[in-house]
Amino acid sequence: MNVRIEDSWKQQLQEEFDKPYFEELTRYVRSEYASGTVYPPGQQIFAAFDACPFEQVRVVILGQDPYHEPGQAHGLCFSVNDGVQFPPSLQNIFKEIESDLGVPVPLSGNLTRWARQGVLLLNATLTVRAHQAGSHQNRGWETFTDAVIRCLASRREHVVFILWGAYAQRKGAFIDRSRHLVLQSPHPSPLSAYRGFFGNRHFSRANNYLVEHGYLPIQW
């Protein structure tokens, strides 16, 4: 199957695109976009990959679903378009960055600036119906994004995987900790942020690891 995605990812993932589950997933997603409102906009489904080529990935942050309200989702987990109010989890991410690194909370919640530095902002499910969280789960996206994580974990060295919450931690359980840095904590949502997300110092720890292995730190 011919999928519109950044070339280096296309080469790495073509085997997945040719599998029956992905063809079935594609049919389902197309029918959903044709029959109702689905986020992100269709051309942004693979935006996380397009902004961060395979060989440039240094950090992976794993989310679950795209945002499901108007104007928010644009294909990068936790990120919102310029001018959109920060959702609560993103507010807490910025608070932790400020506490950890002294970086002031930015004016925009658009995290494309991270992606262009090598941060793959990957949701487990890449599409969602408007106003219906989790509505595209268990349709094949999780199989695809598991393959993305396996691809990075097996074909790259010294990637930082940031796994917030039990869902992300289960999804990354197979990553070889001797080849990569895996950072885990509770999720930044208001329900769990005070149970260990705040104070996890994942942003400085990620940068320290990158520098130790000869990479530039991320400008969070």
Short mmCIF file of C-alpha atoms in Angstrom, two decimals:
data_model
loop_
_atom_site.label_atom_id
_atom_site.label_comp_id
_atom_site.label_asym_id
_atom_site.label_seq_id
_atom_site.Cartn_x
_atom_site.Cartn_y
_atom_site.Cartn_z
CA MET A 1 0.00 0.00 0.00
CA ASN A 2 1.23 3.49 -0.86
CA VAL A 3 1.04 5.68 2.26
CA ARG A 4 1.89 9.38 2.27
CA ILE A 5 4.50 9.62 4.97
CA GLU A 6 8.05 10.97 5.24
CA ASP A 7 10.40 8.91 3.05
CA SER A 8 12.70 7.46 5.73
CA TRP A 9 9.68 6.22 7.70
CA LYS A 10 8.13 4.84 4.54
CA GLN A 11 11.21 2.72 4.00
CA GLN A 12 11.24 1.49 7.59
CA LEU A 13 7.49 0.75 7.79
CA GLN A 14 6.57 -0.42 4.29
CA GLU A 15 6.28 -3.97 5.57
CA GLU A 16 3.53 -2.81 7.96
CA PHE A 17 1.71 -0.87 5.25
CA ASP A 18 1.51 -4.06 3.17
CA LYS A 19 -0.09 -6.16 5.92
CA PRO A 20 -3.82 -7.00 5.83
CA TYR A 21 -4.55 -5.29 9.18
CA PHE A 22 -3.26 -1.97 7.83
CA GLU A 23 -5.39 -2.19 4.70
CA GLU A 24 -8.41 -2.88 6.91
CA LEU A 25 -7.47 0.03 9.20
CA THR A 26 -7.14 2.33 6.19
CA ARG A 27 -10.61 1.40 4.94
CA TYR A 28 -12.07 2.04 8.38
CA VAL A 29 -10.36 5.41 8.81
CA ARG A 30 -11.38 6.59 5.35
CA SER A 31 -15.00 5.69 6.04
CA GLU A 32 -14.88 7.56 9.35
CA TYR A 33 -13.53 10.73 7.73
CA ALA A 34 -16.17 10.43 5.00
CA SER A 35 -19.09 10.03 7.41
CA GLY A 36 -18.31 12.45 10.25
CA THR A 37 -15.81 14.73 11.96
CA VAL A 38 -12.50 13.06 12.79
CA TYR A 39 -9.31 14.54 14.23
CA PRO A 40 -6.62 15.41 13.32
CA PRO A 41 -7.26 16.71 9.78
CA GLY A 42 -6.52 13.90 7.34
CA GLN A 43 -3.30 15.37 5.99
CA GLN A 44 -1.91 15.54 9.54
CA ILE A 45 -2.43 11.91 10.59
CA PHE A 46 1.29 11.20 10.12
CA ALA A 47 2.52 14.68 11.11
CA ALA A 48 4.69 13.30 13.95
CA PHE A 49 6.65 11.22 11.41
CA ASP A 50 6.80 13.95 8.77
CA ALA A 51 8.32 16.39 11.29
CA CYS A 52 10.87 13.92 12.66
CA PRO A 53 12.59 11.56 10.17
CA PHE A 54 13.62 8.11 11.41
CA GLU A 55 17.36 8.75 11.68
CA GLN A 56 16.78 12.00 13.57
CA VAL A 57 14.70 10.50 16.40
CA ARG A 58 16.45 10.98 19.73
CA VAL A 59 13.46 11.03 22.09
CA VAL A 60 10.05 9.34 21.90
CA ILE A 61 7.14 10.64 23.97
CA LEU A 62 4.17 8.29 23.88
CA GLY A 63 0.59 9.50 24.16
CA GLN A 64 -2.68 7.62 23.83
CA ASP A 65 -5.33 9.37 21.71
CA PRO A 66 -5.38 12.62 19.72
CA TYR A 67 -7.33 15.45 21.33
CA HIS A 68 -10.97 15.19 20.30
CA GLU A 69 -12.21 18.79 20.46
CA PRO A 70 -12.13 21.32 17.57
CA GLY A 71 -8.82 22.92 16.63
CA GLN A 72 -6.65 20.99 19.08
CA ALA A 73 -5.17 17.89 17.42
CA HIS A 74 -2.62 18.27 14.65
CA GLY A 75 -0.85 14.92 14.70
CA LEU A 76 1.66 15.35 17.55
CA CYS A 77 0.84 13.89 20.97
CA PHE A 78 0.16 16.43 23.75
CA SER A 79 0.60 19.29 21.24
CA VAL A 80 -2.03 21.84 20.20
CA ASN A 81 -2.14 24.37 17.38
CA ASP A 82 -0.93 27.91 17.92
CA GLY A 83 -3.50 30.03 19.74
CA VAL A 84 -5.32 27.06 21.30
CA GLN A 85 -5.70 26.98 25.09
CA PHE A 86 -3.40 24.44 26.75
CA PRO A 87 -5.20 21.23 27.80
CA PRO A 88 -4.54 20.28 31.46
CA SER A 89 -1.88 17.62 30.71
CA LEU A 90 0.08 20.03 28.55
CA GLN A 91 -0.15 22.70 31.26
CA ASN A 92 1.40 20.20 33.69
CA ILE A 93 4.14 19.25 31.22
CA PHE A 94 5.14 22.89 30.93
CA LYS A 95 5.05 23.28 34.73
CA GLU A 96 7.44 20.35 35.13
CA ILE A 97 9.79 21.75 32.47
CA GLU A 98 9.82 25.09 34.29
CA SER A 99 10.54 23.38 37.62
CA ASP A 100 13.15 21.02 36.14
CA LEU A 101 15.02 23.33 33.77
CA GLY A 102 13.88 26.86 34.63
CA VAL A 103 12.38 27.29 31.15
CA PRO A 104 9.38 29.66 31.29
CA VAL A 105 5.99 28.40 30.14
CA PRO A 106 5.79 29.21 26.39
CA LEU A 107 3.10 31.25 24.70
CA SER A 108 2.17 28.43 22.32
CA GLY A 109 1.41 24.77 22.98
CA ASN A 110 2.54 23.80 19.49
CA LEU A 111 5.32 21.25 20.05
CA THR A 112 6.50 21.13 16.43
CA ARG A 113 9.63 22.87 17.74
CA TRP A 114 10.41 19.70 19.73
CA ALA A 115 9.69 17.40 16.78
CA ARG A 116 12.15 19.27 14.59
CA GLN A 117 14.86 18.60 17.18
CA GLY A 118 14.30 14.84 17.10
CA VAL A 119 11.38 14.28 19.49
CA LEU A 120 8.86 11.80 18.06
CA LEU A 121 5.52 12.78 19.60
CA LEU A 122 3.67 9.53 19.01
CA ASN A 123 0.09 8.74 19.94
CA ALA A 124 -0.80 5.06 20.22
CA THR A 125 -3.96 5.75 18.19
CA LEU A 126 -3.55 8.29 15.41
CA THR A 127 -7.18 9.29 14.80
CA VAL A 128 -10.32 9.91 16.88
CA ARG A 129 -13.97 10.89 16.34
CA ALA A 130 -14.92 14.39 17.45
CA HIS A 131 -15.97 14.52 21.12
CA GLN A 132 -15.45 10.75 21.57
CA ALA A 133 -12.23 9.87 23.37
CA GLY A 134 -10.93 6.40 22.49
CA SER A 135 -13.36 5.98 19.58
CA HIS A 136 -10.70 4.66 17.18
CA GLN A 137 -8.98 2.34 19.62
CA ASN A 138 -8.67 -1.39 18.83
CA ARG A 139 -8.98 -0.86 15.08
CA GLY A 140 -5.32 -1.49 14.21
CA TRP A 141 -3.54 1.71 15.10
CA GLU A 142 -2.03 0.16 18.23
CA THR A 143 -0.52 -2.67 16.15
CA PHE A 144 1.01 -0.09 13.83
CA THR A 145 2.44 2.09 16.61
CA ASP A 146 3.81 -0.98 18.40
CA ALA A 147 5.69 -1.69 15.17
CA VAL A 148 7.03 1.88 15.15
CA ILE A 149 8.39 1.47 18.69
CA ARG A 150 9.89 -1.95 17.86
CA CYS A 151 11.51 -0.48 14.76
CA LEU A 152 13.20 2.29 16.75
CA ALA A 153 14.14 0.01 19.64
CA SER A 154 15.75 -2.61 17.39
CA ARG A 155 17.33 -0.47 14.64
CA ARG A 156 18.57 2.55 16.61
CA GLU A 157 20.80 3.04 19.66
CA HIS A 158 20.55 5.42 22.62
CA VAL A 159 17.00 6.68 22.12
CA VAL A 160 15.17 8.12 25.13
CA PHE A 161 11.67 6.66 25.54
CA ILE A 162 9.43 8.72 27.84
CA LEU A 163 6.48 6.67 29.09
CA TRP A 164 3.91 8.48 31.25
CA GLY A 165 1.17 6.39 32.80
CA ALA A 166 0.39 2.70 32.86
CA TYR A 167 -0.83 2.53 29.27
CA ALA A 168 2.41 3.92 27.80
CA GLN A 169 4.50 1.78 30.15
CA ARG A 170 2.78 -1.42 28.99
CA LYS A 171 3.25 -0.39 25.38
CA GLY A 172 6.99 0.12 25.90
CA ALA A 173 7.60 -2.87 28.14
CA PHE A 174 9.70 -4.73 25.55
CA ILE A 175 12.27 -1.93 24.99
CA ASP A 176 15.82 -3.05 25.74
CA ARG A 177 16.97 -0.91 28.68
CA SER A 178 20.61 -1.73 27.96
CA ARG A 179 20.40 0.00 24.55
CA HIS A 180 18.06 2.87 25.36
CA LEU A 181 17.00 5.08 28.26
CA VAL A 182 13.42 4.43 29.39
CA LEU A 183 11.92 7.07 31.69
CA GLN A 184 8.65 6.20 33.45
CA SER A 185 6.33 8.09 35.78
CA PRO A 186 2.62 8.72 36.35
CA HIS A 187 0.76 10.59 33.61
CA PRO A 188 0.70 14.41 33.57
CA SER A 189 -3.11 14.52 33.68
CA PRO A 190 -4.60 16.32 36.72
CA LEU A 191 -5.76 12.93 38.04
CA SER A 192 -2.22 11.63 38.48
CA ALA A 193 0.31 14.46 38.10
CA TYR A 194 0.74 14.90 41.86
CA ARG A 195 1.39 11.17 42.31
CA GLY A 196 4.86 11.36 40.77
CA PHE A 197 4.76 13.19 37.46
CA PHE A 198 5.75 16.43 39.11
CA GLY A 199 9.37 16.14 40.13
CA ASN A 200 10.21 13.30 37.72
CA ARG A 201 12.85 15.52 36.04
CA HIS A 202 12.46 13.59 32.79
CA PHE A 203 13.47 16.56 30.67
CA SER A 204 16.86 17.13 32.31
CA ARG A 205 17.45 13.38 32.58
CA ALA A 206 16.75 12.94 28.87
CA ASN A 207 19.13 15.76 28.00
CA ASN A 208 21.88 14.42 30.27
CA TYR A 209 21.64 11.02 28.57
CA LEU A 210 21.72 12.56 25.08
CA VAL A 211 24.80 14.64 25.92
CA GLU A 212 26.54 11.58 27.43
CA HIS A 213 26.07 9.81 24.08
CA GLY A 214 27.26 12.65 21.90
CA TYR A 215 23.97 14.31 20.96
CA LEU A 216 22.81 17.88 21.42
CA PRO A 217 20.28 18.40 24.24
CA ILE A 218 16.67 19.19 23.39
CA GLN A 219 15.64 22.81 23.81
CA TRP A 220 12.49 22.07 25.77
#
